[in-house]
Coordinates of C-alpha atoms in Angstrom, one line a residue:
Chain A
X1370 CA 34.3 -14.7 -14.1
X1371 CA 33.0 -12.5 -11.5
X1372 CA 34.7 -9.6 -13.3
X1373 CA 32.2 -10.9 -16.6
X1374 CA 29.3 -11.3 -14.0
X1375 CA 29.1 -7.6 -13.2
X1376 CA 30.5 -6.4 -16.8
X1377 CA 28.0 -7.6 -18.2
X1378 CA 25.1 -7.6 -15.0
X1379 CA 25.9 -2.9 -15.5
X1380 CA 26.0 -3.6 -18.9
X1381 CA 22.8 -5.5 -19.1
X1382 CA 21.1 -2.9 -16.3
X1383 CA 22.2 -0.5 -17.9
X1384 CA 20.8 -1.7 -20.9
X1385 CA 17.2 -2.3 -18.3
X1386 CA 17.5 1.4 -17.7
X1387 CA 18.2 2.8 -21.0
X1388 CA 17.2 1.1 -24.1
X1389 CA 14.7 0.5 -26.0
X1390 CA 11.5 -1.1 -23.9
X1391 CA 10.6 -4.2 -26.2
X1392 CA 14.4 -5.4 -25.9
X1393 CA 14.0 -5.2 -22.5
X1394 CA 11.4 -6.8 -22.2
X1395 CA 12.2 -9.7 -24.6
X1396 CA 15.7 -10.4 -22.4
X1397 CA 13.8 -9.7 -19.7
X1398 CA 11.2 -12.7 -20.1
X1399 CA 14.4 -15.2 -21.2
X1400 CA 16.1 -14.8 -17.6
X1401 CA 12.8 -14.5 -15.5
X1402 CA 11.7 -17.8 -16.8
X1403 CA 15.5 -19.3 -15.4
X1404 CA 16.8 -19.7 -18.5
X1405 CA 20.1 -20.8 -18.0
X1406 CA 19.6 -21.8 -13.8
X1407 CA 18.4 -24.6 -13.1
X1408 CA 16.6 -22.4 -9.6
X1409 CA 13.2 -21.7 -9.6
X1410 CA 12.5 -17.4 -11.2
X1411 CA 12.1 -15.4 -8.4
X1412 CA 12.6 -11.5 -7.9
X1413 CA 14.2 -11.8 -4.6
X1414 CA 17.8 -11.3 -6.8
X1415 CA 16.0 -8.5 -8.3
X1416 CA 15.2 -6.9 -4.6
X1417 CA 18.5 -6.6 -2.9
X1418 CA 20.4 -4.8 -6.5
X1419 CA 17.6 -3.0 -7.0
X1420 CA 16.0 -2.0 -3.8
X1421 CA 17.1 -3.2 -0.3
X1422 CA 19.8 0.1 -0.7
X1423 CA 16.3 2.8 -3.0
X1424 CA 15.1 5.4 -0.9
X1425 CA 11.6 5.4 -0.1
X1426 CA 9.8 9.0 -0.3
X1427 CA 6.4 8.5 2.0
X1428 CA 3.9 10.7 0.2
X1429 CA 0.9 10.8 2.3
X1430 CA -0.1 13.0 4.4
X1431 CA -0.7 11.7 8.4
X1432 CA -4.5 11.3 9.3
X1433 CA -5.6 13.5 12.4
X1434 CA -9.3 14.9 13.7
X1435 CA -8.3 18.6 12.8
X1436 CA -7.3 17.9 9.7
X1437 CA -9.0 20.0 6.2
X1438 CA -11.8 18.1 5.1
X1439 CA -14.5 19.2 2.6
X1440 CA -16.7 21.8 4.1
X1441 CA -19.8 19.4 4.2
X1442 CA -18.0 16.3 5.7
X1443 CA -18.5 17.0 8.5
X1444 CA -15.1 16.3 11.5
X1445 CA -13.6 13.2 12.1
X1446 CA -12.8 11.5 16.2
X1447 CA -10.8 9.3 17.6
X1448 CA -11.2 7.7 20.2
X1449 CA -9.8 4.4 22.2
X1450 CA -11.5 1.6 22.2
X1451 CA -14.2 0.3 25.1
X1452 CA -14.6 -3.9 25.4
X1453 CA -18.7 -4.2 24.2
X1454 CA -18.6 -6.5 27.2
X1455 CA -17.6 -4.2 30.3
X1456 CA -18.2 -1.3 28.2
X1457 CA -14.5 0.4 29.5
X1458 CA -11.7 0.9 27.2
X1459 CA -9.1 -1.3 27.1
X1460 CA -6.4 -0.3 28.9
X1461 CA -2.3 -1.7 29.2
X1462 CA -3.0 -2.9 32.9
X1463 CA -6.0 -4.5 32.8
X1464 CA -6.1 -5.9 29.0
X1465 CA -2.7 -6.0 27.7
X1466 CA -4.2 -4.2 24.6
X1467 CA -5.0 -0.7 23.5
X1468 CA -6.7 0.1 20.8
X1469 CA -8.7 3.0 18.7
X1470 CA -12.3 3.2 17.4
X1471 CA -13.6 6.4 15.0
X1472 CA -15.9 8.0 14.1
X1473 CA -15.2 9.0 9.8
X1474 CA -17.7 10.6 7.4
X1475 CA -16.4 10.5 4.9
X1476 CA -14.4 7.9 3.0
X1477 CA -13.5 11.2 0.8
X1478 CA -10.5 12.7 3.0
X1479 CA -6.8 13.1 3.9
X1480 CA -4.5 11.6 0.9
X1481 CA -7.1 9.8 -1.5
X1482 CA -7.9 7.6 -4.3
X1483 CA -11.2 8.8 -5.7
X1484 CA -12.4 5.4 -6.7
X1485 CA -15.3 6.5 -10.1
X1486 CA -17.4 5.1 -7.9
X1487 CA -17.5 8.7 -6.6
X1488 CA -19.6 9.9 -9.4
X1489 CA -20.6 7.1 -11.2
X1490 CA -22.3 4.1 -9.8
X1491 CA -21.5 1.7 -13.1
X1492 CA -17.9 2.1 -12.0
X1493 CA -15.6 0.3 -10.0
X1494 CA -16.1 1.2 -5.5
X1495 CA -12.7 0.5 -4.0
X1496 CA -12.9 -2.9 -3.7
X1497 CA -13.2 -4.0 -7.4
X1498 CA -9.8 -1.7 -8.3
X1499 CA -7.0 -4.1 -9.4
X1500 CA -4.4 -5.8 -8.0
X1501 CA -2.1 -3.8 -10.2
X1502 CA -1.8 -1.1 -8.8
X1503 CA -0.5 -2.0 -6.5
X1504 CA 3.9 -0.5 -8.0
X1505 CA 4.2 2.1 -11.2
X1506 CA 6.4 4.8 -12.9
X1507 CA 6.3 8.0 -11.2
X1508 CA 5.9 11.0 -13.3
X1509 CA 5.9 14.2 -11.4
X1510 CA 5.3 17.6 -13.7
X1511 CA 6.1 20.9 -11.5
X1512 CA 3.8 23.9 -11.5
X1513 CA 4.5 24.9 -8.4
X1514 CA 6.0 28.9 -10.1
X1515 CA 3.5 29.3 -11.9
X1516 CA 1.0 28.2 -8.5
X1517 CA 3.4 31.2 -6.6
X1518 CA 2.5 33.1 -9.3
X1519 CA -1.4 32.6 -9.6
X1520 CA -2.5 30.0 -6.2
X1521 CA -5.5 29.2 -9.0
X1522 CA -3.6 28.3 -11.3
X1523 CA -4.9 25.2 -13.5
X1524 CA -2.2 22.9 -15.6
X1525 CA -2.6 22.5 -18.8
X1526 CA -1.3 20.7 -21.8
X1527 CA 1.7 23.0 -23.2
X1528 CA 2.5 22.5 -19.6
X1529 CA 3.2 18.7 -20.3
X1530 CA 4.5 19.3 -23.5
X1531 CA 6.7 21.4 -22.1
X1532 CA 7.6 18.7 -19.4
X1533 CA 8.1 16.0 -22.5
X1534 CA 10.3 18.7 -24.5
X1535 CA 12.7 18.0 -21.2
X1536 CA 12.4 14.5 -19.7
X1537 CA 10.3 11.8 -22.8
X1538 CA 7.3 11.2 -23.8
X1539 CA 5.2 10.3 -20.6
X1540 CA 5.4 6.4 -19.8
X1541 CA 2.1 4.7 -20.3
X1542 CA 0.2 3.2 -17.9
X1543 CA 2.5 5.1 -15.3
X1544 CA 1.0 7.5 -12.1
X1545 CA 1.9 10.7 -12.5
X1546 CA 1.2 13.1 -10.0
X1547 CA 1.2 16.9 -10.5
X1548 CA 3.5 19.1 -8.2
X1549 CA 1.9 22.8 -6.4
X1550 CA 4.0 23.1 -3.2
X1551 CA -0.1 23.5 -2.7
X1552 CA 0.7 20.7 0.7
X1553 CA 3.9 22.2 2.3
X1554 CA 1.9 24.7 4.8
X1555 CA -0.9 21.5 5.2
X1556 CA -2.7 21.1 8.1
X1557 CA -2.8 25.5 6.9
X1558 CA -4.3 24.9 3.7
X1559 CA -6.8 27.1 1.5
X1560 CA -9.5 24.2 0.9
X1561 CA -11.8 27.5 -1.0
X1562 CA -8.1 29.1 -3.4
X1563 CA -5.4 26.1 -4.7
X1564 CA -3.7 25.0 -8.0
X1565 CA -5.8 23.5 -10.4
X1566 CA -5.8 20.0 -13.3
X1567 CA -8.3 21.3 -16.4
X1568 CA -9.6 20.0 -18.5
X1569 CA -7.7 19.5 -21.1
X1570 CA -4.7 18.5 -19.5
X1571 CA -6.7 15.6 -17.3
X1572 CA -8.3 14.5 -20.6
X1573 CA -4.7 14.4 -22.4
X1574 CA -2.9 12.9 -19.7
X1575 CA -5.3 9.6 -20.4
X1576 CA -7.2 10.0 -23.7
X1577 CA -3.6 10.9 -25.0
X1578 CA -1.3 9.0 -23.2
X1579 CA -2.5 6.5 -21.6
X1580 CA -2.6 6.8 -18.1
X1581 CA -3.0 4.8 -15.2
X1582 CA -4.1 7.8 -13.3
X1583 CA -3.2 11.2 -12.3
X1584 CA -3.2 12.8 -9.0
X1585 CA -2.6 16.4 -7.2
X1586 CA -1.6 17.6 -3.2
X1587 CA -5.2 19.8 -2.8
X1588 CA -8.6 18.0 -2.1
X1589 CA -10.5 19.0 -5.7
X1590 CA -9.2 18.5 -9.1
X1591 CA -10.9 22.5 -9.7
X1592 CA -12.4 24.7 -8.7
X1593 CA -15.4 25.1 -11.5
X1594 CA -18.6 24.8 -10.2
X1595 CA -19.5 21.9 -12.0
X1596 CA -16.2 19.8 -10.9
X1597 CA -15.6 20.2 -14.8
X1598 CA -11.9 18.0 -14.0
X1599 CA -12.6 15.5 -11.2
X1600 CA -16.5 14.9 -13.3
X1601 CA -15.6 14.0 -15.8
X1602 CA -12.5 11.6 -14.7
X1603 CA -14.4 9.5 -12.4
X1604 CA -18.2 10.2 -14.9
X1605 CA -15.4 7.9 -17.0
X1606 CA -13.6 5.5 -15.0
X1607 CA -10.6 6.8 -14.0
X1608 CA -9.3 7.1 -10.6
X1609 CA -7.8 10.1 -9.3
X1610 CA -4.7 10.8 -6.6
X1611 CA -5.6 13.2 -3.9
X1612 CA -4.6 15.2 -1.1
X1613 CA -0.6 13.5 -2.4
X1614 CA 1.8 15.6 0.0
X1615 CA 6.4 15.7 -0.2
X1616 CA 7.0 16.1 -4.0
X1617 CA 9.4 18.0 -3.9
X1618 CA 11.0 15.9 -2.5
X1619 CA 11.2 13.4 -5.4
X1620 CA 12.0 13.9 -8.5
X1621 CA 10.5 14.4 -12.0
X1622 CA 11.2 11.0 -13.4
X1623 CA 13.2 7.9 -12.1
X1624 CA 11.2 6.7 -9.7
X1625 CA 8.3 3.6 -8.7
X1626 CA 5.2 4.5 -7.1
X1627 CA 3.4 1.4 -4.6
X1628 CA 0.3 1.9 -3.7
X1629 CA -1.4 0.6 -1.0
X1630 CA -5.4 0.3 0.4
X1631 CA -7.5 -1.0 2.6
X1632 CA -10.6 -2.2 0.7
X1633 CA -14.2 -1.2 2.6
X1634 CA -17.0 -2.6 0.3
X1635 CA -18.9 -0.7 -1.5
X1636 CA -17.1 2.2 -0.7
X1637 CA -15.8 5.4 -3.1
X1638 CA -12.6 6.7 -1.6
X1639 CA -9.3 5.7 -0.2
X1640 CA -7.5 5.6 2.8
X1641 CA -3.9 4.7 1.2
X1642 CA -0.8 5.2 1.1
X1643 CA 1.7 6.8 -1.9
X1644 CA 5.6 5.7 -0.9
X1645 CA 7.9 6.6 -3.5
X1646 CA 10.4 3.6 -4.6
X1647 CA 14.1 6.1 -5.7
X1648 CA 17.4 5.5 -7.0
X1649 CA 20.5 4.8 -3.7
X1650 CA 21.6 8.6 -5.2
X1651 CA 18.5 9.7 -4.5
X1652 CA 19.0 12.7 -1.7
X1653 CA 15.3 11.7 0.0
X1654 CA 13.6 9.5 2.0
X1655 CA 14.5 6.3 4.2
X1656 CA 16.3 3.7 3.1
X1657 CA 15.7 -0.3 4.4
X1658 CA 17.6 -1.3 7.3
X1659 CA 18.6 2.7 7.8
X1660 CA 16.1 3.1 10.4
X1661 CA 14.8 0.9 13.1
X1662 CA 12.8 -1.5 11.3
X1663 CA 12.9 -4.9 13.2
X1664 CA 12.0 -3.8 16.3
X1665 CA 10.5 -0.4 15.7
X1666 CA 11.8 2.6 17.3
X1667 CA 11.6 3.1 20.8
X1668 CA 10.4 6.5 22.4
X1669 CA 11.9 7.4 25.6
X1670 CA 7.8 9.2 26.0
X1671 CA 4.9 6.8 26.0
X1672 CA 2.0 7.0 23.7
X1673 CA -0.9 7.6 25.9
X1674 CA -4.3 8.8 24.5
X1675 CA -4.2 12.7 24.7
X1676 CA -8.5 14.8 24.9
X1677 CA -7.5 17.7 23.8
X1678 CA -5.8 16.4 20.6
X1679 CA -8.2 13.7 20.6
X1680 CA -5.9 10.8 19.2
X1681 CA -3.2 9.1 21.3
X1682 CA 0.3 11.8 21.7
X1683 CA 3.5 11.6 23.1
X1684 CA 3.7 14.8 24.8
Chain B
X589 CA 23.8 -4.9 -31.8
X590 CA 20.2 -6.7 -30.2
X591 CA 21.2 -9.8 -30.5
X592 CA 24.5 -8.3 -28.3
X593 CA 21.9 -6.8 -25.4
X594 CA 19.6 -9.1 -25.7
X595 CA 22.5 -11.5 -24.5
X596 CA 24.1 -9.8 -22.7
X597 CA 20.9 -8.5 -20.3
X598 CA 20.0 -12.4 -20.1
X599 CA 23.1 -13.0 -17.9
X600 CA 22.6 -10.5 -16.1
X601 CA 19.5 -11.3 -15.1
X602 CA 20.3 -14.4 -14.5
X603 CA 22.6 -12.9 -12.1
X604 CA 20.7 -10.7 -10.6
X605 CA 18.3 -13.4 -9.6
X606 CA 20.8 -16.5 -8.9
X607 CA 24.3 -15.3 -8.3
X608 CA 25.9 -14.0 -5.0
X609 CA 23.7 -11.1 -4.2
X610 CA 28.0 -9.0 -3.5
X611 CA 28.2 -8.7 -6.8
X612 CA 25.1 -7.9 -8.4
X613 CA 25.1 -4.8 -5.5
X614 CA 27.5 -3.1 -6.7
X615 CA 26.9 -3.9 -10.3
X616 CA 23.5 -2.9 -9.6
X617 CA 25.0 -0.3 -7.9
X618 CA 27.5 1.0 -11.2
X619 CA 24.6 0.7 -13.8
X620 CA 22.3 2.3 -11.4
X621 CA 24.0 5.6 -11.4
X622 CA 24.3 5.8 -15.4
X623 CA 28.0 4.0 -15.8
X624 CA 27.4 4.0 -19.5
X625 CA 24.6 6.9 -20.0
X626 CA 23.7 10.7 -19.6
X627 CA 20.1 9.5 -18.1
X628 CA 20.3 10.3 -15.0
X629 CA 19.9 7.4 -12.8
X630 CA 15.9 6.2 -12.8
X631 CA 14.1 2.7 -12.1
X632 CA 12.0 2.6 -15.2
X633 CA 13.5 -0.2 -17.5
X634 CA 13.2 -2.1 -14.3
X635 CA 9.1 -1.0 -14.1
X636 CA 9.5 -3.2 -18.1
X637 CA 11.6 -5.5 -17.3
X638 CA 10.1 -7.1 -14.6
X639 CA 7.1 -6.0 -13.5
X640 CA 5.1 -5.0 -15.4
X641 CA 4.1 -8.6 -16.8
X642 CA 4.1 -10.0 -13.8
X643 CA 1.3 -11.2 -11.3
X644 CA -0.1 -9.5 -9.1
X645 CA -2.1 -11.2 -6.7
X646 CA -4.3 -9.7 -3.4
X647 CA -3.7 -10.9 0.1
X648 CA -6.1 -8.8 1.1
X649 CA -9.7 -9.2 3.0
X650 CA -12.4 -6.9 1.7
X651 CA -14.2 -5.2 4.2
X652 CA -17.3 -5.6 4.6
X653 CA -19.5 -5.0 8.0
X654 CA -20.3 -8.3 8.9
X655 CA -17.0 -9.7 8.6
X656 CA -14.9 -11.9 11.2
X657 CA -14.3 -10.0 14.3
X658 CA -12.4 -10.2 17.8
X659 CA -15.6 -10.6 20.4
X660 CA -14.6 -7.8 22.2
X661 CA -15.4 -5.9 19.9
X662 CA -18.1 -3.9 18.9
X663 CA -19.5 -4.5 14.9
X664 CA -18.6 -2.1 12.5
X665 CA -20.9 0.2 11.0
X666 CA -20.9 2.2 7.0
X667 CA -23.3 4.8 6.0
X668 CA -24.1 7.0 3.1
X669 CA -22.0 10.3 4.3
X670 CA -23.9 12.9 4.6
X671 CA -24.4 16.6 4.1
X672 CA -23.6 18.9 7.6
X673 CA -25.5 21.6 6.0
X674 CA -27.7 20.4 4.7
X675 CA -28.5 17.1 7.0
X676 CA -29.0 15.0 3.8
X677 CA -27.1 11.9 2.2
X678 CA -24.9 13.5 -0.7
X679 CA -26.7 11.6 -3.7
X680 CA -25.5 11.3 -7.6
X681 CA -28.4 12.8 -8.6
X682 CA -28.9 16.1 -6.8
X683 CA -25.0 16.7 -5.6
X684 CA -23.6 14.7 -8.5
X685 CA -21.7 11.9 -6.1
X686 CA -21.9 10.1 -3.3
X687 CA -19.3 9.0 -0.1
X688 CA -19.8 6.3 2.7
X689 CA -18.8 7.1 6.7
X690 CA -18.1 4.6 9.0
X691 CA -18.0 3.8 12.8
X692 CA -15.1 2.1 13.6
X693 CA -15.6 0.3 16.8
X694 CA -11.2 -0.7 16.6
X695 CA -8.3 -0.4 13.9
X696 CA -7.6 -4.3 15.0
X697 CA -9.6 -6.0 12.4
X698 CA -9.9 -7.7 8.7
X699 CA -5.9 -7.2 7.3
X700 CA -3.9 -6.1 9.3
X701 CA -0.1 -4.2 10.2
X702 CA -0.1 -4.1 14.0
X703 CA 2.0 -1.3 15.1
X704 CA 3.9 -2.3 18.5
X705 CA 2.5 -0.1 20.2
X706 CA -0.7 -1.8 20.2
X707 CA 0.9 -4.0 23.4
X708 CA 3.7 -1.6 24.4
X709 CA 3.2 2.7 24.1
X710 CA 7.1 2.7 24.7
X711 CA 6.8 1.4 20.2
X712 CA 6.7 2.9 17.3
X713 CA 2.5 3.6 16.5
X714 CA 0.6 3.2 13.1
X715 CA 2.6 6.5 11.6
X716 CA 6.0 6.1 13.7
X717 CA 6.4 3.2 11.3
X718 CA 8.7 3.8 8.3
X719 CA 7.9 3.7 4.8
X720 CA 10.5 1.1 4.0
X721 CA 7.7 -1.3 5.3
X722 CA 6.1 -0.8 1.2
X723 CA 8.4 -3.6 -0.4
X724 CA 9.9 -6.9 0.8
X725 CA 10.3 -10.4 -0.1
X726 CA 8.3 -12.5 0.5
X727 CA 8.6 -15.7 1.6
X728 CA 5.4 -18.0 2.7
X729 CA 5.8 -21.1 4.7
X730 CA 2.7 -23.7 4.3
X731 CA 1.8 -25.7 7.6
X732 CA -1.5 -26.0 5.8
X733 CA -0.8 -30.3 6.3
X734 CA -0.7 -29.7 9.7
X735 CA -3.3 -27.3 10.5
X736 CA -5.5 -29.9 8.1
X737 CA -4.5 -32.6 10.9
X738 CA -4.7 -30.2 13.9
X739 CA -7.5 -27.2 14.1
X740 CA -5.1 -25.6 16.7
X741 CA -1.7 -26.3 15.7
X742 CA 1.5 -24.0 16.3
X743 CA 3.9 -23.1 13.7
X744 CA 7.4 -25.0 15.3
X745 CA 10.8 -23.3 14.9
X746 CA 11.0 -27.7 13.1
X747 CA 9.5 -26.1 10.6
X748 CA 11.1 -23.8 9.4
X749 CA 14.5 -25.5 9.6
X750 CA 11.9 -28.0 7.3
X751 CA 11.1 -24.9 5.1
X752 CA 15.3 -23.9 4.9
X753 CA 16.2 -27.2 3.9
X754 CA 13.8 -27.4 1.3
X755 CA 14.1 -23.7 -0.1
X756 CA 17.1 -21.8 1.5
X757 CA 17.4 -19.5 4.2
X758 CA 14.8 -17.1 5.2
X759 CA 16.3 -13.9 3.8
X760 CA 17.4 -11.0 6.6
X761 CA 14.8 -8.5 6.4
X762 CA 12.1 -10.5 4.6
X763 CA 8.5 -10.7 5.2
X764 CA 6.8 -14.1 6.3
X765 CA 4.0 -15.5 6.3
X766 CA 2.6 -18.6 7.6
X767 CA -0.2 -20.7 5.4
X768 CA -2.6 -22.5 7.6
X769 CA -6.0 -22.2 5.0
X770 CA -7.7 -21.0 8.2
X771 CA -9.1 -17.3 6.1
X772 CA -9.9 -19.4 3.1
X773 CA -13.8 -20.0 4.0
X774 CA -13.9 -16.2 5.2
X775 CA -16.0 -14.4 6.2
X776 CA -17.4 -18.6 8.2
X777 CA -14.6 -19.1 10.4
X778 CA -14.1 -20.0 14.0
X779 CA -12.1 -16.9 15.7
X780 CA -12.2 -19.7 18.6
X781 CA -9.7 -22.2 17.8
X782 CA -7.4 -21.8 15.0
X783 CA -3.6 -22.3 13.7
X784 CA -1.0 -21.0 15.5
X785 CA 2.2 -19.7 15.4
X786 CA 4.2 -20.7 18.9
X787 CA 6.8 -18.4 20.9
X788 CA 9.6 -19.9 19.4
X789 CA 8.8 -19.7 16.1
X790 CA 8.8 -15.8 16.3
X791 CA 11.2 -15.6 18.7
X792 CA 14.0 -18.1 15.9
X793 CA 12.6 -15.5 12.6
X794 CA 13.2 -12.7 14.4
X795 CA 16.1 -13.9 16.8
X796 CA 18.0 -15.9 14.5
X797 CA 16.3 -14.8 10.8
X798 CA 16.7 -11.0 11.4
X799 CA 13.1 -10.6 9.6
X800 CA 11.2 -7.0 9.3
X801 CA 7.4 -9.2 10.5
X802 CA 5.4 -12.4 10.4
X803 CA 1.8 -12.6 9.1
X804 CA -0.8 -15.2 10.0
X805 CA -4.4 -16.3 8.5
X806 CA -6.3 -16.1 11.4
X807 CA -6.7 -12.7 13.7
X808 CA -4.6 -13.8 16.4
X809 CA -0.9 -15.4 16.1
X810 CA -1.9 -17.6 19.8
X811 CA -4.0 -19.3 21.6
X812 CA -2.9 -18.7 24.7
X813 CA -4.2 -17.3 27.8
X814 CA -1.7 -14.3 28.1
X815 CA -1.2 -14.0 24.0
X816 CA 2.5 -15.3 24.3
X817 CA 3.3 -15.5 20.7
X818 CA 1.7 -12.0 20.5
X819 CA 2.6 -9.8 23.5
X820 CA 6.2 -10.9 22.8
X821 CA 6.7 -9.7 19.5
X822 CA 5.0 -6.4 20.3
X823 CA 6.2 -5.9 23.5
X824 CA 9.9 -5.7 22.3
X825 CA 9.2 -3.4 18.8
X826 CA 8.2 -5.8 16.2
X827 CA 4.9 -5.5 13.9
X828 CA 3.1 -8.3 13.4
X829 CA 0.1 -9.4 9.5
X830 CA -2.5 -10.9 10.6
X831 CA -5.7 -11.2 8.7
X832 CA -3.9 -12.2 5.7
X833 CA -5.6 -14.5 2.9
X834 CA -4.6 -15.8 0.0
X835 CA -2.2 -17.3 0.8
X836 CA -2.2 -20.6 -1.8
X837 CA -1.8 -18.5 -4.6
X838 CA 1.3 -17.7 -4.0
X839 CA 4.8 -20.1 -4.6
X840 CA 6.5 -19.9 -1.1
X841 CA 9.6 -18.0 -2.3
X842 CA 10.2 -15.6 -5.1
X843 CA 7.7 -12.4 -4.6
X844 CA 8.0 -9.7 -3.1
X845 CA 5.1 -8.1 -1.2
X846 CA 3.8 -4.5 -1.0
X847 CA 2.6 -3.4 2.0
X848 CA 0.2 0.0 1.6
X849 CA -1.8 0.9 4.6
X850 CA -3.1 4.1 5.4
X851 CA -1.3 7.0 8.1
X852 CA -3.6 7.5 11.4
X853 CA -2.0 9.8 14.4
X854 CA -1.1 7.1 17.5
X855 CA -3.3 4.4 16.0
X856 CA -2.4 1.0 16.9
X857 CA -3.7 -0.7 14.5
X858 CA -3.5 -0.8 10.4
X859 CA -6.2 -1.4 7.7
X860 CA -3.8 -2.5 5.3
X861 CA -3.0 -4.0 1.5
X862 CA -1.0 -6.4 1.2
X863 CA 0.0 -7.1 -2.7
X864 CA 2.2 -10.6 -3.7
X865 CA 4.2 -9.6 -7.2
X866 CA 5.2 -12.7 -8.7
X867 CA 7.1 -13.7 -11.8
X868 CA 4.5 -13.6 -15.8
X869 CA 4.9 -17.2 -15.0
X870 CA 3.3 -17.2 -12.1
X871 CA -0.4 -19.2 -12.4
X872 CA -2.8 -17.3 -10.0
X873 CA -3.1 -13.2 -9.7
X874 CA -3.9 -9.9 -12.2
X875 CA -1.1 -9.1 -15.0
X876 CA -1.5 -5.0 -15.9
X877 CA -3.3 -4.2 -18.8
X878 CA -4.9 -7.6 -18.8
X879 CA -8.1 -6.6 -16.7
X880 CA -9.5 -2.8 -17.4
X881 CA -7.5 -0.3 -15.4
X882 CA -7.8 3.0 -16.9
X883 CA -10.7 3.9 -17.3
X884 CA -11.1 0.7 -14.7
X885 CA -15.0 -1.8 -15.0
X886 CA -17.6 -1.2 -16.4
X887 CA -20.3 -2.6 -14.6
X888 CA -24.2 -2.9 -16.0
X889 CA -25.9 -3.2 -12.7
X890 CA -25.3 -0.4 -10.6
X891 CA -23.7 0.0 -7.4
X892 CA -26.5 1.3 -5.2
X893 CA -27.1 1.7 -0.9
X894 CA -27.9 -2.0 0.2
X895 CA -29.8 -1.1 4.3
X896 CA -30.3 -5.2 4.2
X897 CA -26.0 -5.4 3.3
X898 CA -25.5 -2.2 5.6
X899 CA -23.6 -1.2 2.6
X900 CA -23.4 -0.3 -0.8
X901 CA -23.7 -2.9 -3.8
X902 CA -25.0 -3.9 -7.8
X903 CA -27.1 -6.8 -6.6

């Protein structure tokens, strides 16, 4: 019986991964609704089987006071939180804890999810983006060879079609990240000249492939005087990711993307976390239970406020 | 053949959901590594089968300037971003876009993931929490009946054992959220008297059940003079969630939890998004493709700055 379960499960998971999705959707529905069991339906078994040993690859920049930011915006300032009753900064020895205050000049910085209200007030703000954005299929299109030759190269429709010739049609409602390797030298990057995504490419991805959103490594989509690609996207109600990193650590197909961001009311950009969830056999990323999680990592050097750096640091 | 695939997939998914996890792990490994196919391993089929029609339930408060905040911290301020070159606020008609500036007095507000460095500088800061936190099994323990009778009720070990008598042992490395219904009247909540989680309960969850982290609806874990529960957790290197909401919209078992937060360097709290991912048959939440996503929702009323409210608004 055990042997049967193993081989049936293997056959079906192979099916899940490789066969016609309409067949799979109906089979999944039967199973999820508990056709053969008496326990309530659950995703927990799927977590054990698929994600407990998966590789989690962070595609997010750390936010620092000195990171590159668009030249029209002022600098960010971090400081220790002050007790408004005493006027003194909270301290471990007097209060038992510390906290951090931030002056953020913009909601367009670091690794982002742009809300279309950034360019068009009739479309969704940050807090109006649905929770369904939390998990998607992740496509990575690599234009780093082109960008290595031409630092302002713009992804074309032909590049997308070439990708599809190798990997198959881009799935509907997936997230498509464009790898250029621009972010590899972050924070020492050129924000004036950078790899782009052409207007035709973003239109193709949305109008011909029905993707959820695309993303790129630079802080803007294109260098045209009127932000042609970015303006078309946002004015037509599409979100987009900016400032994505580590795309050289994820495969072109097969990973899922976890997307999470705090929900500032009426905001037009989102300070976001993107994590790729890839197969256990994937080379990069960290698996649950293989790094300290609970308790979290302990350090020999304390985290203390560093005035020169403008943030807490261990050195 | 199609019939075979459906029934085999159903049998195996039933297995994934209901059978011994060691069997499932090995079967999943066989399948994920592509035993029967020649395509590279992929999670995309699993997304189609499991998550494309799932219900996504947002467990996160919207961040507003007037939301409740611990009394030692000052108020939050939102304002339109100003062009540092011209000194004028960015505007749709002159610049083509708007952006938002924030003065945040603390990294301990709204829906949170506390980093242990909040209380102990030798343990992990916000940016030192691993990417593996992105997806977990979600347990919800309901103490709302007790909290309805006693507004400062503290979850006990017996409450946890009662839950296990009904639903089975709490899975290792899961996230455990404690429902009290305190957040149902947010932002009109009592931050001085609130339902608690006892020290014995958080110790049991971590030391006897090996969970990843626990969470609660109030902004603090307990009302003891020295924050006994919160201090033990954070001083021993455990993260915790605070300000969680909508726990009455998720079942006690079976959902996954998506956790995402921006990575502020040296931060000790995290402005976070928690989304429960539940079965398609679940009553609450929104499924992908059933709400506008790309393009996102369009409104008849524009999102404009509202000085009285201190944020952008459609009214």
